[in-house]
PDB file of C-alpha atoms in Angstrom:
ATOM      1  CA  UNK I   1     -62.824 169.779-159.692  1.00 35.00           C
ATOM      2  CA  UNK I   2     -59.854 172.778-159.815  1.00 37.00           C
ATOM      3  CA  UNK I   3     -61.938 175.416-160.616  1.00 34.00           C
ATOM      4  CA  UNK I   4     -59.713 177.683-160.419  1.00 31.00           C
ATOM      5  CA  UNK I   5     -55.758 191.473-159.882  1.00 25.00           C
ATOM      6  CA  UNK I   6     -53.042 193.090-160.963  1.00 22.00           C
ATOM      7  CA  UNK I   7     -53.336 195.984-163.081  1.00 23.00           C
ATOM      8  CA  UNK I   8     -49.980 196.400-165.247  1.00 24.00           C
ATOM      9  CA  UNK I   9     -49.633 194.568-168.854  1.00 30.00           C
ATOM     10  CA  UNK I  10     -48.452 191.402-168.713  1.00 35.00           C
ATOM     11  CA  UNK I  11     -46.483 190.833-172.260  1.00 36.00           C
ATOM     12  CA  UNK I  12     -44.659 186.873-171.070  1.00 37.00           C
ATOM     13  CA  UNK I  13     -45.112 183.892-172.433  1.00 39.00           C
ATOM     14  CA  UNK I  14     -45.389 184.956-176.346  1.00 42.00           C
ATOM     15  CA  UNK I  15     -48.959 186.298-175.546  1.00 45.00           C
ATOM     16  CA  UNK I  16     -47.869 190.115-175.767  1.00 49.00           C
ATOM     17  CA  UNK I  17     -49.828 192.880-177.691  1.00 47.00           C
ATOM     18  CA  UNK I  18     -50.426 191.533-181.396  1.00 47.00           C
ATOM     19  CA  UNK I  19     -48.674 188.004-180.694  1.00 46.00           C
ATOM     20  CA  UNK I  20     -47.983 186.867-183.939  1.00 51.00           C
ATOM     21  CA  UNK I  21     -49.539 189.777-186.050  1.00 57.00           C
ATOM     22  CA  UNK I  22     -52.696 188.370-185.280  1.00 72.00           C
ATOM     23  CA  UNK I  23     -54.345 191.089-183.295  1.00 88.00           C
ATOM     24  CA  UNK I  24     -53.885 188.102-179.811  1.00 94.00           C
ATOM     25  CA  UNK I  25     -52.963 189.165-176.731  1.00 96.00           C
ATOM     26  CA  UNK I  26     -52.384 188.059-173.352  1.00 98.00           C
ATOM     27  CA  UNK I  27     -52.506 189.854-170.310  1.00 98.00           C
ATOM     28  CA  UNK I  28     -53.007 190.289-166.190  1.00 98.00           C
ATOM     29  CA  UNK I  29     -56.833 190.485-165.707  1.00 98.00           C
ATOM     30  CA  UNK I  30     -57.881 193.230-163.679  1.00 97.00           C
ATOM     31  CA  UNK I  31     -61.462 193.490-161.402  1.00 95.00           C
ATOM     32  CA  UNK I  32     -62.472 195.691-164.287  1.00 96.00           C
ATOM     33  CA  UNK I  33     -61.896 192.740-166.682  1.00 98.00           C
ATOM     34  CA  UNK I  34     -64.643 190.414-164.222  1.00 97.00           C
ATOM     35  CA  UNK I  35     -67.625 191.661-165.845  1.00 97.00           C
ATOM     36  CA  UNK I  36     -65.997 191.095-169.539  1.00 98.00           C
ATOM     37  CA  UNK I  37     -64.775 187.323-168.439  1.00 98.00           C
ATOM     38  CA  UNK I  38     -68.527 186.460-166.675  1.00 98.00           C
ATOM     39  CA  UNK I  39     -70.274 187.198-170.201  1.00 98.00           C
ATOM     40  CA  UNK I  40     -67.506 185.201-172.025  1.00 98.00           C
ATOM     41  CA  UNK I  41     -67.758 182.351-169.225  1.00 98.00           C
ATOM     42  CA  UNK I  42     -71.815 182.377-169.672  1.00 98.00           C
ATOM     43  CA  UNK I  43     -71.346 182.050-173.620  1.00 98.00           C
ATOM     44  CA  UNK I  44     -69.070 178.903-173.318  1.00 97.00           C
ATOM     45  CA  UNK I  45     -71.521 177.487-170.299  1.00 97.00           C
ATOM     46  CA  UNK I  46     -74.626 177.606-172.624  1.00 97.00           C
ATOM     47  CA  UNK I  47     -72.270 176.339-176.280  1.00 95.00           C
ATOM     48  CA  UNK I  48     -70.020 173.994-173.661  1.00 93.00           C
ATOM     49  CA  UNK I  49     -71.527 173.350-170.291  1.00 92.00           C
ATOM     50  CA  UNK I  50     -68.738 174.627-168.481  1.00 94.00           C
ATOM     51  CA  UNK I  51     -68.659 174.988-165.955  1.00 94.00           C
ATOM     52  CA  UNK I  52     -70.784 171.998-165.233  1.00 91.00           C
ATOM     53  CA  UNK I  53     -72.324 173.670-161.910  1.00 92.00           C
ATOM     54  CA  UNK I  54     -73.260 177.477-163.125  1.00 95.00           C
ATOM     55  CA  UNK I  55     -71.944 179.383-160.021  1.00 95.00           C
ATOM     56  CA  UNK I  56     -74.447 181.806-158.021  1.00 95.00           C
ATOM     57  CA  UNK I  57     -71.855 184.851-158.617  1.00 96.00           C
ATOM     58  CA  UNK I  58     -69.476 184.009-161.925  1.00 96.00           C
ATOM     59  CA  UNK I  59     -67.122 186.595-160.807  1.00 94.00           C
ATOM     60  CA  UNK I  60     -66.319 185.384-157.317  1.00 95.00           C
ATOM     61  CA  UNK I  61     -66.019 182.367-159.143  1.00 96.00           C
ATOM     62  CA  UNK I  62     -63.007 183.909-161.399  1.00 97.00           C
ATOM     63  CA  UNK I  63     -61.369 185.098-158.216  1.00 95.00           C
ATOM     64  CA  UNK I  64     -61.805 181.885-155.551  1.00 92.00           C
ATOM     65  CA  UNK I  65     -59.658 182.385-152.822  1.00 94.00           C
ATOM     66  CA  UNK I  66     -57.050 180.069-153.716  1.00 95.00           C
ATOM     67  CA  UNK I  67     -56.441 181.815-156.641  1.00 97.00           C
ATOM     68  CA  UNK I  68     -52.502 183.936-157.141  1.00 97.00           C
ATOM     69  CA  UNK I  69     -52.853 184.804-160.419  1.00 98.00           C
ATOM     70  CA  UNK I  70     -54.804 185.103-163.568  1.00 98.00           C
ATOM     71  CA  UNK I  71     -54.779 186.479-167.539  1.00 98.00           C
ATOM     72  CA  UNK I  72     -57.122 187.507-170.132  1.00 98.00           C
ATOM     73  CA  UNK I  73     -56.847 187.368-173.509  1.00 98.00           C
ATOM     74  CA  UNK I  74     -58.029 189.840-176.003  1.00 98.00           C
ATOM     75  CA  UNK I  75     -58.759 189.741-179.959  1.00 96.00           C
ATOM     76  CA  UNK I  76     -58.920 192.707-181.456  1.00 93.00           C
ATOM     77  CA  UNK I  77     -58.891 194.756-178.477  1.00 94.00           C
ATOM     78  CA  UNK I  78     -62.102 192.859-176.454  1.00 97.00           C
ATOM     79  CA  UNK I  79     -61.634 189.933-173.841  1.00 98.00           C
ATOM     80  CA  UNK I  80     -62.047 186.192-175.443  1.00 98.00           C
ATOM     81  CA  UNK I  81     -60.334 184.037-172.963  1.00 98.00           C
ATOM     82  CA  UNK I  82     -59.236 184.176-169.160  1.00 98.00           C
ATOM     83  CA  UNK I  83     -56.669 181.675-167.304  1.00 98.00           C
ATOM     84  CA  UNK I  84     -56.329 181.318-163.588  1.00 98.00           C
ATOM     85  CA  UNK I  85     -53.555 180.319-161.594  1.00 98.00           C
ATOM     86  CA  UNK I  86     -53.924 178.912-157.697  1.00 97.00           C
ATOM     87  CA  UNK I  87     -52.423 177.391-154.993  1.00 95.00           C
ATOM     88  CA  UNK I  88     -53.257 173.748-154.242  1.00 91.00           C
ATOM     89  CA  UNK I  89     -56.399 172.726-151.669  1.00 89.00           C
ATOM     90  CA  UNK I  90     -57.398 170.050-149.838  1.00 83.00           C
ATOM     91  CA  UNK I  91     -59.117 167.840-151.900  1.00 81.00           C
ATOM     92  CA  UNK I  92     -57.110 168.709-155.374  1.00 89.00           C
ATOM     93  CA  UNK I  93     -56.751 165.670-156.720  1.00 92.00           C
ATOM     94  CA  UNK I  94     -53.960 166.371-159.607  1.00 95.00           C
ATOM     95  CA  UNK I  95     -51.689 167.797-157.199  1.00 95.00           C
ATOM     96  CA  UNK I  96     -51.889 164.779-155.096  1.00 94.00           C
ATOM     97  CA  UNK I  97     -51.072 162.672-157.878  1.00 95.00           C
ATOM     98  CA  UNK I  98     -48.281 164.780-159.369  1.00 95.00           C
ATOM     99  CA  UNK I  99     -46.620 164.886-156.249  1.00 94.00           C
ATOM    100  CA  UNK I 100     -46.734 161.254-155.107  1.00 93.00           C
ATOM    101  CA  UNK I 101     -45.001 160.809-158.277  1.00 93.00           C
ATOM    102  CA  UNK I 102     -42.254 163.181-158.043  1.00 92.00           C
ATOM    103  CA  UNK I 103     -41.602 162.686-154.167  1.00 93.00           C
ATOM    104  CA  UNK I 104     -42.692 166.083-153.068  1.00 92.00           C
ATOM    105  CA  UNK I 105     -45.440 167.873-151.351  1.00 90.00           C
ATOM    106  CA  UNK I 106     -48.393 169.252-153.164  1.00 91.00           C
ATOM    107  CA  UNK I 107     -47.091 172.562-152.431  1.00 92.00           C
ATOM    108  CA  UNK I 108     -44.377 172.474-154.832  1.00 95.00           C
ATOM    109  CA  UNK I 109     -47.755 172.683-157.734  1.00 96.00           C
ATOM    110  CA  UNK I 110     -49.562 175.361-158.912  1.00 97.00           C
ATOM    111  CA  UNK I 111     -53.290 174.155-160.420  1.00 97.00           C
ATOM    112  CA  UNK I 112     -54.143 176.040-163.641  1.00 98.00           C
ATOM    113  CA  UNK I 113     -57.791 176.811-163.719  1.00 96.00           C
ATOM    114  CA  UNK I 114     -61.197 178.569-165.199  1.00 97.00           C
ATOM    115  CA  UNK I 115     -59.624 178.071-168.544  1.00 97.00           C
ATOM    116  CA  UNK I 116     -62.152 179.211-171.166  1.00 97.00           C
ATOM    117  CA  UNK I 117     -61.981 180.885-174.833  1.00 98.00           C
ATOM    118  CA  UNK I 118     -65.477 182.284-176.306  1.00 98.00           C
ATOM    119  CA  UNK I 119     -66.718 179.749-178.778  1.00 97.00           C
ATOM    120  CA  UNK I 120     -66.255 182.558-181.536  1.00 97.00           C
ATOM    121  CA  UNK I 121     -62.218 183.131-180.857  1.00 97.00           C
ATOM    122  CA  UNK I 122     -61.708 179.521-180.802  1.00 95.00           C
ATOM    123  CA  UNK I 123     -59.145 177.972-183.549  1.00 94.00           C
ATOM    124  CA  UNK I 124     -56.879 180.968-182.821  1.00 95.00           C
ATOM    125  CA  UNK I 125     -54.209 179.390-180.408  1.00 95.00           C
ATOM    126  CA  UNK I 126     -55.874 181.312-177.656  1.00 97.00           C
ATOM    127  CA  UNK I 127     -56.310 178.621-175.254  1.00 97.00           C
ATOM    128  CA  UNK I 128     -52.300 177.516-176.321  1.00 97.00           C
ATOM    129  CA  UNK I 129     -51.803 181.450-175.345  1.00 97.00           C
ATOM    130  CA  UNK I 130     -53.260 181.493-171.920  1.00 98.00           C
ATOM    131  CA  UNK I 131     -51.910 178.271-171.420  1.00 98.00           C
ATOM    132  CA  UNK I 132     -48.874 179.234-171.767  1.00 97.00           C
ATOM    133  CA  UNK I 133     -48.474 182.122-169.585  1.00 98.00           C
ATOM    134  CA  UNK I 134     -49.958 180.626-167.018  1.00 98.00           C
ATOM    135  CA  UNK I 135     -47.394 177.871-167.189  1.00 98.00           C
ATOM    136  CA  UNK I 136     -44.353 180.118-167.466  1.00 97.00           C
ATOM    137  CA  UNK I 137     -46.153 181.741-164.195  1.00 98.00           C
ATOM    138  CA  UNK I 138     -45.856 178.424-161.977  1.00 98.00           C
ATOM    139  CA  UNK I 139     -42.411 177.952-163.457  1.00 97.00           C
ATOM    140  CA  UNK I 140     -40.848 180.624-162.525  1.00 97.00           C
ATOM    141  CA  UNK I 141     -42.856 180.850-158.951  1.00 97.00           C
ATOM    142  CA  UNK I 142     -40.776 176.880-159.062  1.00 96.00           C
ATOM    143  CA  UNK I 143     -43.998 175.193-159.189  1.00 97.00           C
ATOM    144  CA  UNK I 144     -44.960 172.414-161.325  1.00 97.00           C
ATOM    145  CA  UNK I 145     -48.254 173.489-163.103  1.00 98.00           C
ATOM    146  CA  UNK I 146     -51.247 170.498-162.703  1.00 98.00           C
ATOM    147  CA  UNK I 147     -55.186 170.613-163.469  1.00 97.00           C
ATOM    148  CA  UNK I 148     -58.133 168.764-163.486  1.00 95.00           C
ATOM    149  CA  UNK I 149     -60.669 168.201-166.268  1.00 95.00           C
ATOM    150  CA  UNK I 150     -64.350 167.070-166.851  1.00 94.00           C
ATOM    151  CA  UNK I 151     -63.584 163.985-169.160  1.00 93.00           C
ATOM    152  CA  UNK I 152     -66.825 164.934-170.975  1.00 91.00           C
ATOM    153  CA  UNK I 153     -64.606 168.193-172.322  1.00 91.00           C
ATOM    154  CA  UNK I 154     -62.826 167.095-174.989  1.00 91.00           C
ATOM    155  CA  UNK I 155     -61.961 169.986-176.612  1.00 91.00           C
ATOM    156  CA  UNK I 156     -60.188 171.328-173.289  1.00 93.00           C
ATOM    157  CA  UNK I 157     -58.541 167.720-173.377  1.00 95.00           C
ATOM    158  CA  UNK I 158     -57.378 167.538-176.739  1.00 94.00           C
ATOM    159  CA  UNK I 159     -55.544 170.788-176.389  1.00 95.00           C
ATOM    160  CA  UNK I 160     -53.823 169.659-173.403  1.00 96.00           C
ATOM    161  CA  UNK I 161     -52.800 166.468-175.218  1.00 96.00           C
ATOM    162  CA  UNK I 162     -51.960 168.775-178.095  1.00 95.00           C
ATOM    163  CA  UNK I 163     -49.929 170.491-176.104  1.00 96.00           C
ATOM    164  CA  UNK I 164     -48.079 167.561-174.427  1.00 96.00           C
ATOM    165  CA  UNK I 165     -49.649 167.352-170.803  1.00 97.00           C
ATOM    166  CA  UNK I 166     -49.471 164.376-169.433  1.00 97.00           C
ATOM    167  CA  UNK I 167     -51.943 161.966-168.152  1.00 97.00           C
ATOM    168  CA  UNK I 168     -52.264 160.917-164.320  1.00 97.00           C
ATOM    169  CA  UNK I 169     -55.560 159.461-163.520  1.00 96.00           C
ATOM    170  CA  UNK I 170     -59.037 159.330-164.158  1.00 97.00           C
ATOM    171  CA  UNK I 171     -61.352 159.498-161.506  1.00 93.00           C
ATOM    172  CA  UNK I 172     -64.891 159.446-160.881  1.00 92.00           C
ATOM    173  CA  UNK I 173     -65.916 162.116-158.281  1.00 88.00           C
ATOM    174  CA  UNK I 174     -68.465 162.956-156.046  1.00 85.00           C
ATOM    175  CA  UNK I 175     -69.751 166.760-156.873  1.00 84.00           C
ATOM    176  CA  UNK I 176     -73.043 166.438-154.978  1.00 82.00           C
ATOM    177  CA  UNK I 177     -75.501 164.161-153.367  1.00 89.00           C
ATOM    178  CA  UNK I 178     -76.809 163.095-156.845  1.00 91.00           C
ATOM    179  CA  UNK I 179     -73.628 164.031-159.296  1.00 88.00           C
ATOM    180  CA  UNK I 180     -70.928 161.937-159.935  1.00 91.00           C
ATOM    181  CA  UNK I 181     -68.645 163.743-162.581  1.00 92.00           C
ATOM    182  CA  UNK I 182     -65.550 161.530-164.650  1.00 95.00           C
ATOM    183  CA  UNK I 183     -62.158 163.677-164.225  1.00 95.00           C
ATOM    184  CA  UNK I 184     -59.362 163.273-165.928  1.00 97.00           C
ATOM    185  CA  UNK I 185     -55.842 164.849-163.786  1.00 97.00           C
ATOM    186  CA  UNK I 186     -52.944 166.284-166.174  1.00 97.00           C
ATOM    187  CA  UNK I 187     -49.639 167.917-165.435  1.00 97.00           C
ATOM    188  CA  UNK I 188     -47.724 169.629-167.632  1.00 97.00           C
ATOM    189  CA  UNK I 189     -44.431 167.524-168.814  1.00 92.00           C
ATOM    190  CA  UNK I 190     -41.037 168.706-167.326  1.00 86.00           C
ATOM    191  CA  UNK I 191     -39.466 171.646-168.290  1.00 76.00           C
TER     192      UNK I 191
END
């Protein structure tokens, strides 16, 4: 599965201070934001399960090599929801896919990643928030923006059927010696 710092505000992508008058906002995560995003993460792994394989240190996790970029989002002034952007790696099955299609190299993707809201912000539009940004991100970098999901999520599904992503493949995949895991692969429609 895609599991995928800067330090100045980050107001693109209609996630900017108070988006909407709702007290939403989106912007760059910074290493001081880590310890904020691990207790979020560790909420929706005990409401959600995600991610399915709890990871020995969450906030290397958040910041996996592969990764270029990544958001948070706050509510009311305290970090709800974090975003990750990263280059495609061997093995990444969406970019594959996406590319075969389009009759390019992998390399011309960007894999959005560790997507997660805390169960108690949710029905806010802060997942459509961080999605966003981190779309307009891989757009303007001239990527095409792709991801992976546990089919078992269907909340994380929904919203990226809600939000028009398109379908590529499910797959079953081999996570360990006894876990096989159901994916589905999305990638955003064309611009």
């Amino acid at each position: 599965m895609c599991f995928h710092s800067a330090v100045t505000s980050d107001n693109h992508g209609g996630g900017g201070p108070d988006a909407g008058g709702t007290g939403r906002s989106v912007r760059r995560r910074t290493d001081r934001d880590l310890h904020a995003c691990a207790e979020v993460l560790a909420q929706v792994h005990a409401r959600d399960g995600y991610p399915v394989n709890w990871p020995a240190d969450a906030g290397a996790w958040l910041s996996q090599p592969a990764l270029t970029a990544a958001w948070v989002a706050e509510l009311d002034g305290r970090v709800v929801g974090h975003v990750g952007l990263s280059r495609s790696t061997a093995g990444d099955l969406a970019p594959e896919l996406w590319s075969a299609g389009a009759g390019v190299g992998a390399d011309e993707t960007a894999v959005i990643s560790r997507l997660f809201v805390a169960p108690s912000a949710r029905g806010r539009g802060i997942g459509a928030l961080l999605m966003a940004r981190a779309v307009e991100e891989a757009r303007n970098r001239g990527l095409h923006p792709v991801l992976d999901v546990v089919a078992d999520d269907t909340e994380a599904v929904a919203l990226y059927e809600r939000l028009g992503w398109q379908l590529l493949a499910t797959t079953e995949q081999q996570w360990g010696p006894d876990q096989r895991v159901i994916v589905h692969c999305y990638a955003a429609a064309a611009a």
